[in-house]
CSV table of C-alpha atoms in Angstrom, one decimal:
chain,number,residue,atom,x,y,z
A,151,UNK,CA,13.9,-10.9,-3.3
A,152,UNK,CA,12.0,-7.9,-4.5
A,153,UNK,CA,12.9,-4.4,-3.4
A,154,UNK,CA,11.7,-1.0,-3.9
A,155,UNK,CA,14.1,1.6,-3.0
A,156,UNK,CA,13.3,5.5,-2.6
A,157,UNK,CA,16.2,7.4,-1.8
A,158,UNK,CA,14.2,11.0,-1.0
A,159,UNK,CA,13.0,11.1,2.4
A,160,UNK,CA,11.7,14.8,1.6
A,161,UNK,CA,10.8,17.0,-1.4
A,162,UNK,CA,10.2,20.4,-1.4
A,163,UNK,CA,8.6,22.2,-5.1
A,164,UNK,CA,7.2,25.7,-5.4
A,165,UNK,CA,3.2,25.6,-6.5
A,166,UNK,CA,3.1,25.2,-10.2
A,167,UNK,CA,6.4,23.8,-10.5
A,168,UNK,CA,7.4,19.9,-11.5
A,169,UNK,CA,9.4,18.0,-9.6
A,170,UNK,CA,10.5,14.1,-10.1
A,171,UNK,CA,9.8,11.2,-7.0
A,172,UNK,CA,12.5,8.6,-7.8
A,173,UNK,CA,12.2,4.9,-7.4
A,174,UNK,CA,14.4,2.3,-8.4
A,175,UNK,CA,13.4,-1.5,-7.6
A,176,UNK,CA,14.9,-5.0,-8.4
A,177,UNK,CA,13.5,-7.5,-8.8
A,178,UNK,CA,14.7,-11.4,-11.2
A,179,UNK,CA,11.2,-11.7,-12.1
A,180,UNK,CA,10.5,-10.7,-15.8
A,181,UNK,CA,7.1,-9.6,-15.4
A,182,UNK,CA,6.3,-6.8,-12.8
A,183,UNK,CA,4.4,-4.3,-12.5
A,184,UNK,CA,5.0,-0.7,-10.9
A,185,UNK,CA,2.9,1.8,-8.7
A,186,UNK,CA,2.8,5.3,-7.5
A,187,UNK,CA,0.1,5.5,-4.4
A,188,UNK,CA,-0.3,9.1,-2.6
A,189,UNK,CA,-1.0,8.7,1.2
A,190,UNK,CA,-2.4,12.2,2.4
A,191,UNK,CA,-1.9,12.5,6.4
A,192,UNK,CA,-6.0,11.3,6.2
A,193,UNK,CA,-4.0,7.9,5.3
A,194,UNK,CA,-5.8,6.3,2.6
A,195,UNK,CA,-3.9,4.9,-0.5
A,196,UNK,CA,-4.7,6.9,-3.4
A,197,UNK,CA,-3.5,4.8,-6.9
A,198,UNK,CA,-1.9,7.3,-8.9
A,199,UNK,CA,-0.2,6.0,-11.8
A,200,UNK,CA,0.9,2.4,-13.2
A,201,UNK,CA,3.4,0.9,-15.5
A,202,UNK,CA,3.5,-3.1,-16.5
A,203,UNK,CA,7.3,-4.4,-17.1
A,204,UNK,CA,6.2,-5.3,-20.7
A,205,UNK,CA,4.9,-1.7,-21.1
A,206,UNK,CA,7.0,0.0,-24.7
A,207,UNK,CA,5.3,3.5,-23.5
A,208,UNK,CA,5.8,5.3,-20.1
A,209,UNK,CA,2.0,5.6,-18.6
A,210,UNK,CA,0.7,8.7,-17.9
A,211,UNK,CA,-2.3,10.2,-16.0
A,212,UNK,CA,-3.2,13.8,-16.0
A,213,UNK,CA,-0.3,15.8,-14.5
A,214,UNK,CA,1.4,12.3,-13.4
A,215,UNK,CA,4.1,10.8,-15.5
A,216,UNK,CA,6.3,7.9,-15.0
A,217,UNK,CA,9.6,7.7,-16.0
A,218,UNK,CA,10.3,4.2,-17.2
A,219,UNK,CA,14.0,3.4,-17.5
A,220,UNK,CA,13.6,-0.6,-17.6
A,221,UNK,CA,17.8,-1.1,-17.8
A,222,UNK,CA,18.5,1.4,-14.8
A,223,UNK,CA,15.2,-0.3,-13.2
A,224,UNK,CA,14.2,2.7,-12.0
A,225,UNK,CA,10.3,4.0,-12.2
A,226,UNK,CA,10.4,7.8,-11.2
A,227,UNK,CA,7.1,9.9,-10.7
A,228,UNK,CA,7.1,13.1,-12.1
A,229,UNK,CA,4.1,15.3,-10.9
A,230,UNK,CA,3.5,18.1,-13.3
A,231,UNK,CA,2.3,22.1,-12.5
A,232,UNK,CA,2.0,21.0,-8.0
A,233,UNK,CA,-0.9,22.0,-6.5
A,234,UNK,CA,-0.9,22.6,-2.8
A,235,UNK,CA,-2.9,19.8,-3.0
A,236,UNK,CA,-0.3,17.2,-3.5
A,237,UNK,CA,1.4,17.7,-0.4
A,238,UNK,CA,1.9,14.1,0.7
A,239,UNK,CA,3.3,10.4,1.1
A,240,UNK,CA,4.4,9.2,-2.1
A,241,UNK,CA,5.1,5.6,-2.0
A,242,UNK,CA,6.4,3.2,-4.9
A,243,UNK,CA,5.4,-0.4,-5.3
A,244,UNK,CA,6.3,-3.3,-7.1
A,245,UNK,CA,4.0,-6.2,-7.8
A,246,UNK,CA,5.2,-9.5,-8.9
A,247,UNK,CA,4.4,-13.2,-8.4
A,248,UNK,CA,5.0,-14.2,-4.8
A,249,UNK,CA,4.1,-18.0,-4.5
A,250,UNK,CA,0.9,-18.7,-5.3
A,251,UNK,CA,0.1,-15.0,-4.1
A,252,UNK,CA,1.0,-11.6,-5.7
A,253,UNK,CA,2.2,-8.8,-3.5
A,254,UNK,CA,2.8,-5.4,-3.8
A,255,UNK,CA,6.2,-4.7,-2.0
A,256,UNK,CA,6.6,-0.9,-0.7
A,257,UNK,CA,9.5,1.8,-0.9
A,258,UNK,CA,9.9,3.7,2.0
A,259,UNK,CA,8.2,7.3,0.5
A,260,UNK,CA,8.8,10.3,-0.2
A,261,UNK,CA,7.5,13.6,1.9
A,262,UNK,CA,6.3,16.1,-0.3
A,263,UNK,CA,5.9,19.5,0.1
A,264,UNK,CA,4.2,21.7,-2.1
A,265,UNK,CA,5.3,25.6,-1.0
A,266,UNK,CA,3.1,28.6,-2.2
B,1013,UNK,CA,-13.5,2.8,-9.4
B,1014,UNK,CA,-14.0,-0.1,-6.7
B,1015,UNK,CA,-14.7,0.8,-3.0
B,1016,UNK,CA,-13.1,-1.1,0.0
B,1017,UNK,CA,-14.7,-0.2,3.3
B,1018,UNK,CA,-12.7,-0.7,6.8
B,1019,UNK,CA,-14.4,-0.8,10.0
B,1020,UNK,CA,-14.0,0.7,12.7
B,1021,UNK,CA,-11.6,3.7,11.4
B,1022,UNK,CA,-10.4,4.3,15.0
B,1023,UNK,CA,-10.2,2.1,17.8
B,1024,UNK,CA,-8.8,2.6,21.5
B,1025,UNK,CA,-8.6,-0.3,23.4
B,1026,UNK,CA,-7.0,-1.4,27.0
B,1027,UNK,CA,-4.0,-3.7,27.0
B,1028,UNK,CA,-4.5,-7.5,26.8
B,1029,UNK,CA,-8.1,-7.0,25.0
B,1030,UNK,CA,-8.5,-8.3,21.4
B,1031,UNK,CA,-10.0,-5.9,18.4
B,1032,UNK,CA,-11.7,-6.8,15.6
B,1033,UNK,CA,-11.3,-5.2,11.7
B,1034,UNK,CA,-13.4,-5.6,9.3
B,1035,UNK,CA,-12.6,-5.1,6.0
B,1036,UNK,CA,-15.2,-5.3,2.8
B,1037,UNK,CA,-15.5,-4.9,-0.9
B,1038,UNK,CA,-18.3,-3.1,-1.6
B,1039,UNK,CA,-18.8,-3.5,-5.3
B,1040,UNK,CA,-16.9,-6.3,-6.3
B,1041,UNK,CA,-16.0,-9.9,-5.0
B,1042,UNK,CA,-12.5,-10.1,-3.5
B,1043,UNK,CA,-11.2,-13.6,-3.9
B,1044,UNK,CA,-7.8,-12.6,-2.3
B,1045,UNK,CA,-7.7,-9.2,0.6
B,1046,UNK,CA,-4.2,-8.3,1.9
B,1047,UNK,CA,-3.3,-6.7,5.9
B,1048,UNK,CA,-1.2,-3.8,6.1
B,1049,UNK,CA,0.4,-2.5,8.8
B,1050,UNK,CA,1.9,1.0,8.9
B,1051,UNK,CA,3.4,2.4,11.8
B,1052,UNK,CA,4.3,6.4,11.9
B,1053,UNK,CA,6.4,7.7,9.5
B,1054,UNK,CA,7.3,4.4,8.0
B,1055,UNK,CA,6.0,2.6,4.8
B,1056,UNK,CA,3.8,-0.2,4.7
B,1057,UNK,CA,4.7,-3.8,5.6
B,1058,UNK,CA,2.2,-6.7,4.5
B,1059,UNK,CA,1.5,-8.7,7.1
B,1060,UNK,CA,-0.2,-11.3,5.6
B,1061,UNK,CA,-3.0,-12.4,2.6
B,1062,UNK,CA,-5.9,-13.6,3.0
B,1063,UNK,CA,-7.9,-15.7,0.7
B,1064,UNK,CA,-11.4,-16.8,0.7
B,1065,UNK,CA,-12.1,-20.3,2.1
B,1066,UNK,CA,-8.3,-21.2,2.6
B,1067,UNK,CA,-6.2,-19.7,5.2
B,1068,UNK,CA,-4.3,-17.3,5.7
B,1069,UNK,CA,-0.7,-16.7,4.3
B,1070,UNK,CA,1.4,-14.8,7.2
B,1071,UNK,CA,4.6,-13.3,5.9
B,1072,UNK,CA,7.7,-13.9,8.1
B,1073,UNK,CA,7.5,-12.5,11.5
B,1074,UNK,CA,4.0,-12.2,11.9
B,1075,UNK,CA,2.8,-14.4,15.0
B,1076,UNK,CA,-0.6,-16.0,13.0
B,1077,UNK,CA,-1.7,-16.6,16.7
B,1078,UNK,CA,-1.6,-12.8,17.2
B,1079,UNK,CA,-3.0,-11.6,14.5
B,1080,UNK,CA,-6.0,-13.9,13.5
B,1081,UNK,CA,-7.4,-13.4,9.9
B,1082,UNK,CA,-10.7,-15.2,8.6
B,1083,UNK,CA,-11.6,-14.5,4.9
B,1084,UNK,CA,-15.3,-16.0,5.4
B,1085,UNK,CA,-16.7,-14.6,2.1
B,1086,UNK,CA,-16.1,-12.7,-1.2
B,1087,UNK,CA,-16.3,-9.7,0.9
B,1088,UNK,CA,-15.8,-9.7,3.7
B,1089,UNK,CA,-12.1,-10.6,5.7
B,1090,UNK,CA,-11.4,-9.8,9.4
B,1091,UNK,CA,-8.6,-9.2,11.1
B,1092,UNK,CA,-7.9,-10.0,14.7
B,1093,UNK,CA,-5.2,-8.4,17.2
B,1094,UNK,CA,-5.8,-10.9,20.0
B,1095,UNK,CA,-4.5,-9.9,23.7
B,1096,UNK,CA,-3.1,-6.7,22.4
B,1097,UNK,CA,0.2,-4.5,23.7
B,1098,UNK,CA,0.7,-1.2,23.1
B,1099,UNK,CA,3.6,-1.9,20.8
B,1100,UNK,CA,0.3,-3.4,18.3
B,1101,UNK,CA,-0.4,0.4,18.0
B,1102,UNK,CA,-0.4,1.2,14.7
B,1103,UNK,CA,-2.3,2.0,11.5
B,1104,UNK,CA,-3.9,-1.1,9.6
B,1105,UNK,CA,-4.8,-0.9,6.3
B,1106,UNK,CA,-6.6,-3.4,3.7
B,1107,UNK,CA,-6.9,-4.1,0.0
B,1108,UNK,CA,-8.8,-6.2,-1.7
B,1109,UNK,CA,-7.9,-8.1,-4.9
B,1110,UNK,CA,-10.4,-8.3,-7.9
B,1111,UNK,CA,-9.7,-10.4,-10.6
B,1112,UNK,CA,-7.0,-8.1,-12.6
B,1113,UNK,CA,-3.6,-8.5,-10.7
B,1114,UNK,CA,-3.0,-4.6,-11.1
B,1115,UNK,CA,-5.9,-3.8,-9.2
B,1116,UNK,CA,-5.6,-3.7,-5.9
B,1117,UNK,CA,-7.9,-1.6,-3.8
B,1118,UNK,CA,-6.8,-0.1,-0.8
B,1119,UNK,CA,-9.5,0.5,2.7
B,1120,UNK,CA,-9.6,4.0,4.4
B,1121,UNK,CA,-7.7,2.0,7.0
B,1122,UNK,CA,-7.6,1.5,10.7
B,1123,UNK,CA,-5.7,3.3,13.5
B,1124,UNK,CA,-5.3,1.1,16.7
B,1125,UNK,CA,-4.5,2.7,20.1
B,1126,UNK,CA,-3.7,0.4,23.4
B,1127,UNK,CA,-3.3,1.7,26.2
């Protein structure tokens, strides 16, 4: 069975600062594929960032960064210079095969806080 | 990139009604749409997916008799909550499916009251 596991419940980071979302998942499929979505309290899915399993570099968007550790199986989002802005849900997601039907399976998110 | 339209954005409805949810890719054809639901605080649990034509795959403890999902076109699938209960509150949310696996793209979703 697939899982995505997200261990912070909260985050707090000081404007302008980093600070690192983890995610860890498992999954026995070889091929996956692993999402960061931002869910303001408006509740829309914003796609942030994605990274395949077969992927040699970690992806990277603007100030988002994934941390790709394929042997630890863990897919952390690091969020570079916070803005107020990106106070928010952070969820992780996993898509793999599912049947004949691929799903995204979600972690439980992460809270974050951006203080000024 | 590709828009995925929900309607309505709010509803409040009396117990033992049923509601309706549209969801619709705008720009792009959808062969498969998937039903979130969300309830506060908590993450997002699939309910079921929803491809065109065929019916509807319901993921384990879903009652498909509840929650009654027609994918009548590329764009368009609906979602049902027949005879709700207030425990149906909750926040429902769509994506649609284009033809690359990665993309799924996510509706402005649905917040369900009953009373």
């Amino acid at each position: 069975a697939q899982k995505i596991t997200q261990t912070q419940p909260g985050m707090f980071v000081q404007e302008k600062e980093a600070v690192t979302l983890d995610c860890t998942y498992d999954t026995s499929d070889p091929s996956y594929g692993l999402f960061w979505y931002k869910q303001p309290s408006s509740g829309e899915m914003i796609f942030l960032i994605y990274q395949g399993s077969y992927d040699q570099q970690n992806a990277t968007e603007g100030r988002y960064s994934l941390n790709f550790q394929k042997a630890r199986k863990s897919a952390n989002l690091v969020i570079s210079a916070s803005q107020l802005g990106d106070s928010a849900m952070y969820f992780c997601a996993m898509i793999n095969s599912g049947g004949s039907n691929y799903k995204l399976t979600f972690g439980k998110g992460t809270l974050l806080t951006v203080n000024p | 990139g590709a828009v995925v339209s929900q309607h309505p954005s709010r509803v409040i409805c009396k117990s033992g009604t049923s509601v309706k949810i549209e969801c619709r890719s705008l720009d792009f054809q959808a062969t498969t749409m998937f039903w979130y639901r969300q309830f506060p605080k908590q993450s997002l649990m699939l309910m079921a997916t929803s491809n065109e034509g065929s019916k509807a795959t319901y993921e384990q403890g879903v009652e498909k008799d509840k929650f009654l999902i027609n994918h009548a076109s590329l764009t368009l699938s609906t979602l049902t909550v027949t005879s709700a209960h207030p425990e149906d509150s909750s926040f429902y949310i769509c994506s649609a499916g284009g033809q690359s696996l990665m993309a799924q793209y996510f509706g402005p979703g649905t917040r369900l009251l009953v009373l």
